[in-house]
Amino acid sequence: MYKILEKEVFSPIIKLMVVEAPKVAKSCQAGQFVILRIHEEGERIPLTIADFDRKKGTITIVFQEVGKTTEQLGAMEAGDYIKDFVGPLGLPSHIENFGTVLVVGGGVGIAPVHPIARELKNAGNHVIGVIGSRTKDLMFWEDKMREACSELHVTTDDGSYVRKGFVTDVMKEIIEDTGKDNINLVLAIGPQPMMRACCNLTKEYGLKTIVSLNALMVDGTGMCGCCRVSVGGVTKFVCVDGPEFDGHEVDWLELARRGAYFREEEQRARERAKEEHSCQCECGGGK
Amino acid sequence: MNDGPKPRPDNAPKTQPQSKIVPQKNPMPAQDPVVRSKNFNEVALGYSPETAIAEAKRCLQCKKEPCRQGCPVEVDIPAFLKLASQGDFAGAIAKIKEKNALPAVCGRVCPQETQCEKYCTLGKKHEPVGIGRVERFCADWELATGVKIPEVAPPTGFKVAVVGSGPAGLTCAADLAKLGHKVTVFEALHVPGGVLMYGIPEFRLPKAVVQAEVENLKKLGVDIEVNSVVGKFTTVDQLMEEEGYDAVFIGTGAGLPYFMNIPGENLCGVYSANEFLTRTNLMKAYQFPDWDTPIKIGRKVAVLGGGNVAMDAARTALRLGAEESWIVYRRSEKELPARHEEVEHAHEEGVKFAFLTSPTKIFGDDNGVVTAMECLKYELGDPDASGRRSPVPIPGSEYVMEVDTVVVAIGQGPNPLVPRTTKGLEVSKKGNIVANLETGATSKTGVYAGGDVVTGAATVILAMGAGKVGARSIHDYLSKK
Ligand SMILES: Cc1cc2nc3c(=O)[nH]c(=O)nc-3n(C[C@H](O)[C@H](O)[C@H](O)COP(=O)(O)OP(=O)(O)OC[C@H]3O[C@@H](n4cnc5c(N)ncnc54)[C@H](O)[C@@H]3O)c2cc1C
Ligand SMILES: Cc1cc2nc3c(=O)[nH]c(=O)nc-3n(C[C@H](O)[C@H](O)[C@H](O)COP(=O)(O)OP(=O)(O)OC[C@H]3O[C@@H](n4cnc5c(N)ncnc54)[C@H](O)[C@@H]3O)c2cc1C
Ligand code: SF4
Ligand code: SF4
Ligand code: FES
């Protein structure tokens, strides 16, 4: 059992939790993820390590409520326990001094981008950060990102905060201003359509772009093949070969289709959980 | 007790009055095929005490004990059968457990026809003694009436890490614990048991039985740390250099699924057998939405492959609601690598077979969901190195088979995680850890390995045998330290 030590509510659907998991904290690195299961009947879901504290033995996760498990997790409080919590999984981000790196976080993707930006800056890179969200209420960690990056640009889709525009609009301006030859690497993490749009843009400039893929997963150790994705025409397992890949090589259509395969079932599970929740027995809505 | 007077001379059948011999095994009561193909309850229901005694009485108590050479963990078969035949089930299970830490599992899933029962004297002219069935009965009897914990030697002060909690790791851990060593088992998944939990279906091996046996191991003082992927949160080297483990046993199995590498294999609705079975068994998708993990199954399912894993997947597909479940296999029925009993059960339940057939391409619809496979027909050519006649494609024989779900069950390799992160550990070309089969010793001092990770996908009992060998060698190694 893994204790939730802290909970922070960024918005009604985006939440942060600090979880006691000393084994994971001891060895994890930026770019890796955990798989958790909140109760005995629960699904195993992957979440990126958004931060960690080796001394305290804690892992920070930031998640968006999109379905049954994330909603039930969101309803849990500090002091509650998560049944299973395994990690660190996946390969760490490749960190070296590339020169100038454009680091982009969209939506809940701001969280996983943060430790990578920090490491890149520590390695001597000039880190240009771009973070964007749909609207002001969904924005978080602007302060932490400002610290982790050399410079930070903020945008909202609807213009409710700082400026109006997608992250790709801001990226385009930066690439034009800085000159594509002065940018050595792009890293983009966020919802699939956003990462795909970023890759379409950077392809025009011939800028290598790393993305972090959120394929469906079961075990997360390379045992089931559920997370497979075509990268450069070769099948890769996101959980052990990734999660980071060269975005220009990824078969995005395949990834999106595989991700949608269980949509009906996910919907069913979610509706059922809501029904159970409405019993008002103070069971907390989750089993 | 093995030293009492033996009632019969060696090779008993020849010297014994024929009337005493019961030629046939007592049949195993089973669920009706039509009913069971729709549920996940255990197929084979187990003997009653009377039947168990009757079956045990069939044993001739041969002096040379030929059956024992067929058991990789060296169970004293005649002795336990004798006790069982006298109705002393407590004595019988104690005898079995001197050698076998997981009798309820072995009694169910050992391929006895190629192991112990293959060498049974009775089997030469008649049906062999149902050794596995009696073993299962004794184990179930003990699980139902309360388990006696075997004696554990006083602590030696040595610490041993076991990586992987499949049958190899669990057996090794149990034997080392009995010898007084402090054993910690690290398991990647959230429950111990390996393939016993995620692969072999509930209807052949109830998960409650596996967990009951695991609980018994814990009572020997074995610590099992689940959610612990070695090679990730720590490495074998760190376990030995930083965490103070004196020796390590690696039993990480063969969990890496192979695919066919044909176009369309990443379409939705194409599962590896591992994913298909893990969702169903480990994550209990057959109880969705009571359990959260879903599985989607089409009207018509094709399982590629012909081994036990393929049979399990095809039978699972029926239970999940498929109208048709097909085994698609490159060779003919005769070459099926699966156990006869499993093939028979599959037939009875209505699994269909397309022999001498292999897919070349998988087609999908606009949403990327499987709709059909292009298959090629084969004929049998000359025998290959393994002695099996190798399949040769018939040119121009392509045809289209409509399917909604495809399960790829063509084999598994070893997961590279541990080999890749362990300094100086020799692996074969296929990625298996190189270990001496007689000792389990690897190229690295203090590190032993056994089970599927060394041999490639094999059997529960062979993995357990390797776990035993590993434990013995580790004990010797520690004793000299
Ligand atoms: C390596 C990795 C890192 C991730 N990191 C984060 C993170 O830091 N924060 C965050 O909010 N989300 C992250 N995700 C996505 C997160 O795992 C899913 O949102 C979560 O599994 C949804 O579960 P659910 O039961 O709430 O929703 P469901 O009802 O199961 O699904 C809702 C949506 O989530 C997607 N989804 C469902 N199951 C999975 C799964 N096992 N893996 C990936 N996507 C899934 C589905 O495509 C669907 O669109 C990550 C995914 C991966 C693979
Ligand atoms: C569907 C199916 C049906 C089968 N049916 C039969 C049958 O009827 N009879 C029979 O005798 N055999 C059968 N087998 C074969 C048998 O199950 C295996 O040969 C046996 O389980 C191998 O045991 P093992 O201990 O070597 O490995 P496994 O059982 O594979 O266990 C390995 C364990 O190690 C864990 N692990 C892997 N990597 C790590 C890591 N880095 N850190 C920590 N833990 C790790 C895994 O999660 C797993 O729990 C079947 C196999 C399958 C897949
Ligand atoms: S453990 Fe398996 S091989 Fe050994 S006696 Fe029992 S059933 Fe036979
Ligand atoms: S089980 Fe078979 S081989 Fe073994 S002692 Fe009995 S009759 Fe003889
Ligand atoms: S999640 Fe099972 S192999 Fe990647």
XYZ file of N, CA, C and O in Angstrom, chain A residues 2 23-24 26-27 32 37 39-44 68-69 72 83-92 216-219 221-226 228-230 235 237 240-241 254 257-259 261-266 268-269 272 287, chain B residues 186 188-191 198 225-229 232-234 238 242-243 255-257 259 261 265-272 274-275 278-279 282-283 288-298 365-369 404-405 415 417 420:
456
model
N 0.460 2.229 -0.744
C 1.272 3.420 -0.930
C 0.455 4.638 -0.502
O -0.619 4.903 -1.040
N 11.033 3.160 -2.919
C 11.778 2.347 -3.887
C 11.811 3.015 -5.251
O 12.818 2.975 -5.949
N 10.695 3.617 -5.633
C 10.626 4.291 -6.932
C 11.471 5.560 -6.888
O 12.242 5.863 -7.805
N 13.994 6.324 -5.154
C 15.434 6.113 -5.013
C 16.138 6.136 -6.378
O 17.260 6.619 -6.485
N 15.496 5.602 -7.394
C 16.226 5.404 -8.640
C 15.603 6.068 -9.861
O 16.132 5.956 -10.954
N 10.611 9.027 -16.847
C 10.067 7.699 -16.533
C 8.653 7.805 -15.970
O 8.184 8.883 -15.649
N -2.491 1.084 -9.391
C -3.788 0.422 -9.350
C -4.383 0.829 -8.026
O -3.757 0.605 -6.979
N -7.269 0.018 -6.381
C -7.856 -0.974 -5.475
C -7.811 -2.339 -6.140
O -7.425 -2.456 -7.305
N -8.235 -3.343 -5.420
C -8.085 -4.725 -5.861
C -8.695 -4.977 -7.238
O -8.123 -5.674 -8.060
N -9.843 -4.398 -7.516
C -10.493 -4.665 -8.800
C -10.051 -3.673 -9.874
O -10.581 -3.671 -10.975
N -9.096 -2.817 -9.534
C -8.750 -1.699 -10.402
C -7.911 -2.051 -11.614
O -7.305 -3.109 -11.696
N -7.908 -1.083 -12.539
C -7.091 -1.198 -13.739
C -5.682 -0.688 -13.409
O -5.515 0.146 -12.524
N -4.703 -1.183 -14.140
C -3.341 -0.648 -14.003
C -3.230 0.540 -14.947
O -3.370 0.368 -16.148
N -12.798 6.421 -15.541
C -13.136 5.862 -14.238
C -11.976 5.920 -13.238
O -12.122 6.404 -12.135
N -10.817 5.392 -13.663
C -9.719 5.278 -12.696
C -9.214 6.642 -12.263
O -9.014 6.889 -11.059
N -11.692 8.242 -9.944
C -11.673 7.668 -8.586
C -10.418 8.089 -7.837
O -10.446 8.355 -6.641
N -3.339 1.031 -3.810
C -3.010 -0.388 -3.616
C -1.648 -0.765 -4.206
O -0.831 -1.389 -3.557
N -1.436 -0.425 -5.469
C -0.185 -0.800 -6.132
C 0.415 0.404 -6.827
O -0.321 1.245 -7.362
N 1.733 0.454 -6.851
C 2.419 1.624 -7.404
C 3.805 1.146 -7.809
O 4.661 0.915 -6.961
N 4.000 0.908 -9.086
C 5.262 0.293 -9.504
C 6.029 1.189 -10.459
O 5.461 1.845 -11.324
N 7.335 1.232 -10.253
C 8.180 2.041 -11.109
C 9.607 2.052 -10.593
O 9.913 1.356 -9.628
N 10.486 2.809 -11.166
C 10.241 3.621 -12.358
C 10.244 2.750 -13.610
O 11.084 1.875 -13.730
N 9.309 2.999 -14.513
C 9.228 2.220 -15.738
C 9.614 3.092 -16.935
O 9.600 4.316 -16.857
N 9.936 2.434 -18.022
C 10.335 3.152 -19.232
C 11.764 3.648 -19.142
O 12.418 3.559 -18.091
N 12.264 4.126 -20.268
C 13.628 4.638 -20.298
C 13.625 6.098 -19.856
O 12.690 6.837 -20.155
N 14.679 6.532 -19.156
C 14.779 7.945 -18.802
C 14.968 8.797 -20.062
O 15.406 8.295 -21.089
N -1.957 2.705 -24.713
C -2.606 1.860 -23.702
C -1.580 0.863 -23.190
O -0.748 0.367 -23.941
N -1.663 0.555 -21.892
C -0.710 -0.380 -21.297
C -1.418 -1.338 -20.350
O -2.481 -1.008 -19.814
N -0.805 -2.478 -20.135
C -1.283 -3.379 -19.093
C -0.180 -3.568 -18.043
O -0.274 -3.068 -16.939
N 0.896 -4.272 -18.421
C 1.906 -4.575 -17.412
C 2.974 -3.492 -17.295
O 3.487 -3.238 -16.225
N 5.998 -3.745 -18.496
C 7.344 -4.338 -18.397
C 7.760 -5.052 -19.676
O 8.738 -5.786 -19.685
N 7.001 -4.896 -20.744
C 7.378 -5.550 -22.002
C 6.801 -6.941 -22.152
O 7.223 -7.705 -23.010
N 5.830 -7.300 -21.344
C 5.327 -8.662 -21.328
C 4.106 -8.876 -22.217
O 3.867 -9.996 -22.673
N 3.317 -7.807 -22.471
C 2.028 -8.044 -23.129
C 1.941 -7.507 -24.562
O 1.162 -8.005 -25.358
N 2.696 -6.486 -24.877
C 2.643 -5.951 -26.236
C 1.439 -5.060 -26.511
O 1.224 -4.634 -27.644
N 0.662 -4.758 -25.495
C -0.509 -3.891 -25.664
C -0.080 -2.504 -26.130
O -0.770 -1.858 -26.908
N 2.159 -1.491 -28.143
C 3.024 -1.398 -29.321
C 2.591 -0.289 -30.271
O 1.414 0.021 -30.381
N 3.587 0.262 -30.921
C 3.385 1.399 -31.798
C 4.432 1.294 -32.902
O 5.527 0.780 -32.670
N 4.063 1.733 -34.113
C 5.056 1.713 -35.190
C 5.865 3.003 -35.183
O 5.307 4.087 -35.213
N 7.937 -2.035 -35.178
C 7.085 -2.094 -33.995
C 7.925 -1.931 -32.727
O 8.918 -2.623 -32.533
N 7.685 -1.290 -28.312
C 6.853 -1.323 -27.118
C 7.098 -0.010 -26.354
O 8.214 0.232 -25.901
N 8.810 -0.205 -22.707
C 10.230 -0.520 -22.487
C 11.161 0.168 -23.478
O 12.302 0.481 -23.160
N 10.691 0.404 -24.698
C 11.531 1.091 -25.687
C 11.356 2.597 -25.582
O 12.138 3.367 -26.131
N -2.148 5.132 -36.227
C -2.215 3.825 -35.561
C -2.327 4.002 -34.051
O -3.138 3.348 -33.387
N -5.798 5.185 -33.104
C -6.802 4.129 -33.240
C -6.682 3.100 -32.129
O -7.681 2.673 -31.546
N -5.457 2.695 -31.841
C -5.289 1.703 -30.770
C -5.761 2.272 -29.437
O -6.329 1.555 -28.618
N -5.534 3.565 -29.240
C -5.945 4.201 -27.989
C -7.458 4.266 -27.837
O -7.979 4.347 -26.730
N -9.606 1.944 -28.960
C -10.238 0.633 -29.151
C -11.222 0.264 -28.037
O -12.231 -0.376 -28.275
N -10.918 0.680 -26.819
C -11.761 0.275 -25.690
C -12.727 1.394 -25.253
O -13.227 1.379 -24.137
N -12.948 2.370 -26.150
C -13.729 3.537 -25.741
C -15.108 3.167 -25.184
O -15.525 3.681 -24.141
N -15.821 2.257 -25.871
C -17.156 1.859 -25.387
C -17.105 1.321 -23.965
O -17.919 1.662 -23.119
N -16.126 0.445 -23.738
C -15.994 -0.172 -22.411
C -15.638 0.892 -21.378
O -16.146 0.877 -20.255
N -14.745 1.823 -21.759
C -14.349 2.884 -20.824
C -15.561 3.722 -20.424
O -15.735 4.077 -19.262
N -18.657 2.716 -20.456
C -19.524 1.887 -19.622
C -19.040 1.884 -18.174
O -19.821 2.021 -17.236
N -17.725 1.722 -18.029
C -17.144 1.666 -16.683
C -17.376 2.986 -15.957
O -17.711 3.020 -14.770
N -21.043 3.467 -14.943
C -21.360 2.600 -13.822
C -20.796 3.157 -12.528
O -21.452 3.138 -11.484
N -14.807 1.813 -5.111
C -14.883 0.578 -4.350
C -13.597 0.439 -3.563
O -12.555 0.873 -4.012
N 11.533 -10.757 -5.377
C 11.084 -9.520 -6.030
C 10.247 -9.864 -7.252
O 10.701 -10.604 -8.125
N 7.731 -8.358 -10.411
C 7.382 -7.153 -11.171
C 5.886 -6.821 -11.089
O 5.506 -5.653 -10.989
N 5.052 -7.846 -11.133
C 3.604 -7.608 -11.147
C 3.070 -7.393 -9.729
O 3.815 -7.468 -8.767
N 1.753 -7.167 -9.630
C 1.194 -6.881 -8.314
C 0.809 -8.137 -7.538
O 0.369 -8.035 -6.405
N 0.940 -9.314 -8.161
C 0.738 -10.555 -7.408
C 1.844 -11.547 -7.764
O 2.330 -11.554 -8.893
N -0.879 -15.068 -14.418
C -1.324 -14.247 -15.547
C -1.589 -15.057 -16.808
O -2.334 -14.616 -17.681
N 8.150 -9.268 -2.292
C 7.906 -7.858 -2.590
C 7.365 -7.737 -4.004
O 8.099 -7.920 -4.964
N 6.067 -7.465 -4.101
C 5.470 -7.285 -5.425
C 5.753 -5.856 -5.906
O 6.396 -5.074 -5.200
N 5.319 -5.524 -7.101
C 5.542 -4.184 -7.673
C 7.017 -3.824 -7.688
O 7.384 -2.673 -7.454
N 7.882 -4.783 -7.928
C 9.322 -4.546 -7.857
C 10.005 -5.094 -9.100
O 10.288 -6.289 -9.183
N 10.255 -4.225 -10.058
C 10.879 -4.641 -11.309
C 12.391 -4.519 -11.180
O 12.931 -3.410 -11.140
N 15.020 -2.041 -12.878
C 14.426 -0.700 -12.886
C 14.633 0.006 -11.540
O 15.349 0.978 -11.463
N 13.990 -0.509 -10.476
C 14.144 0.184 -9.185
C 15.484 -0.152 -8.546
O 15.993 0.576 -7.713
N 16.041 -1.281 -8.986
C 17.374 -1.652 -8.535
C 17.908 -2.641 -9.560
O 17.190 -3.060 -10.458
N 23.331 -4.066 -7.762
C 23.057 -3.259 -6.563
C 22.562 -4.122 -5.413
O 22.909 -3.887 -4.256
N 25.079 -3.275 -2.751
C 24.578 -2.237 -1.840
C 23.566 -2.749 -0.821
O 23.458 -2.218 0.267
N 22.808 -3.770 -1.208
C 21.730 -4.203 -0.320
C 22.111 -5.422 0.511
O 21.300 -5.947 1.269
N 8.738 -14.075 -20.819
C 7.509 -13.290 -20.899
C 7.410 -12.368 -22.098
O 6.463 -11.613 -22.224
N 8.392 -12.419 -22.989
C 8.394 -11.461 -24.102
C 7.645 -12.043 -25.288
O 8.072 -13.038 -25.868
N 6.508 -11.460 -25.665
C 5.698 -12.085 -26.720
C 6.304 -11.910 -28.110
O 6.771 -10.828 -28.457
N 5.769 -11.814 -32.201
C 4.730 -11.548 -33.197
C 5.159 -12.153 -34.527
O 6.297 -12.590 -34.683
N 5.246 -10.598 -37.428
C 5.813 -9.600 -38.331
C 5.159 -9.639 -39.710
O 5.845 -9.708 -40.736
N -0.490 -6.327 -38.187
C -0.439 -6.941 -36.864
C -0.672 -5.949 -35.728
O -0.962 -6.362 -34.607
N -0.547 -4.659 -36.011
C -0.803 -3.672 -34.966
C -2.225 -3.116 -35.015
O -2.537 -2.150 -34.340
N -3.079 -3.754 -35.817
C -4.475 -3.315 -35.855
C -5.135 -3.572 -34.494
O -4.687 -4.433 -33.731
N -6.211 -2.830 -34.224
C -6.964 -3.076 -33.000
C -7.638 -4.436 -33.121
O -8.173 -4.772 -34.174
N -7.631 -5.186 -32.040
C -8.232 -6.514 -32.090
C -7.192 -7.591 -32.323
O -7.530 -8.771 -32.341
N -5.945 -7.198 -32.499
C -4.861 -8.184 -32.548
C -4.152 -8.125 -31.198
O -3.609 -7.088 -30.820
N -4.219 -9.228 -30.477
C -3.577 -9.299 -29.165
C -2.450 -10.324 -29.206
O -2.552 -11.323 -29.902
N -1.423 -10.104 -28.399
C -0.524 -11.218 -28.102
C -1.281 -12.122 -27.133
O -2.177 -11.651 -26.422
N -0.179 -13.227 -24.498
C 0.100 -12.685 -23.165
C -0.883 -11.581 -22.784
O -1.386 -11.554 -21.672
N -1.136 -10.664 -23.710
C -2.080 -9.584 -23.386
C -3.483 -10.157 -23.176
O -4.170 -9.832 -22.215
N -3.461 -12.133 -19.949
C -3.234 -11.286 -18.780
C -4.466 -10.445 -18.471
O -4.882 -10.327 -17.312
N -5.048 -9.859 -19.496
C -6.283 -9.095 -19.249
C -7.330 -10.000 -18.600
O -8.013 -9.611 -17.654
N -5.159 -12.275 -14.976
C -4.594 -11.422 -13.926
C -5.544 -10.261 -13.607
O -5.783 -9.950 -12.447
N -6.074 -9.644 -14.661
C -6.894 -8.445 -14.452
C -8.387 -8.773 -14.410
O -9.210 -7.881 -14.271
N -15.453 -7.875 -16.009
C -15.745 -6.481 -16.326
C -17.266 -6.327 -16.437
O -17.903 -7.206 -17.027
N -17.902 -5.277 -15.935
C -17.299 -4.095 -15.315
C -17.135 -4.159 -13.786
O -16.828 -3.144 -13.209
N -17.335 -5.333 -13.166
C -17.061 -5.393 -11.722
C -15.581 -5.167 -11.471
O -15.175 -4.567 -10.475
N -14.755 -5.717 -12.344
C -13.328 -5.393 -12.354
C -13.135 -4.406 -13.496
O -13.848 -4.471 -14.503
N -12.171 -3.504 -13.329
C -12.110 -2.350 -14.238
C -11.494 -2.620 -15.609
O -11.708 -1.842 -16.537
N -10.694 -3.671 -15.744
C -9.969 -3.859 -17.001
C -10.848 -4.554 -18.038
O -11.368 -5.629 -17.784
N -11.018 -3.928 -19.194
C -11.875 -4.524 -20.218
C -11.118 -5.470 -21.141
O -9.887 -5.450 -21.197
N -11.862 -6.299 -21.846
C -11.306 -7.009 -22.982
C -12.400 -6.993 -24.032
O -13.577 -7.019 -23.711
N -11.995 -6.893 -25.275
C -12.980 -6.836 -26.342
C -12.811 -8.103 -27.146
O -11.698 -8.470 -27.500
N -13.926 -8.746 -27.429
C -13.834 -10.000 -28.153
C -14.842 -9.962 -29.298
O -15.952 -9.499 -29.138
N -14.400 -10.420 -30.451
C -15.285 -10.390 -31.614
C -16.141 -11.637 -31.690
O -16.068 -12.529 -30.844
N -10.724 -2.267 -40.804
C -11.705 -1.324 -41.353
C -11.200 0.112 -41.197
O -10.040 0.344 -40.856
N -12.091 1.079 -41.397
C -11.702 2.489 -41.341
C -11.224 2.922 -39.958
O -10.508 3.907 -39.822
N -11.656 2.197 -38.920
C -11.205 2.532 -37.571
C -9.966 1.752 -37.163
O -9.554 1.787 -36.008
N -9.414 1.026 -38.106
C -8.216 0.256 -37.786
C -8.520 -0.985 -36.974
O -7.656 -1.461 -36.227
N -9.735 -1.513 -37.090
C -10.111 -2.722 -36.354
C -10.124 -3.919 -37.314
O -10.629 -3.822 -38.431
N -12.764 -11.204 -36.345
C -12.856 -9.914 -35.644
C -11.788 -9.764 -34.573
O -11.565 -8.677 -34.054
N -11.201 -10.890 -34.175
C -10.163 -10.835 -33.159
C -9.080 -11.828 -33.541
O -9.392 -12.934 -33.977
N 12.519 -11.886 -21.294
C 12.535 -10.433 -21.167
C 13.987 -9.982 -20.944
O 14.668 -10.502 -20.068
N 15.251 -7.331 -19.703
C 15.500 -6.314 -18.678
C 16.631 -6.681 -17.713
O 17.558 -5.887 -17.483
N 20.167 -7.246 -19.457
C 20.719 -5.987 -19.946
C 21.302 -5.135 -18.841
O 22.184 -4.315 -19.088
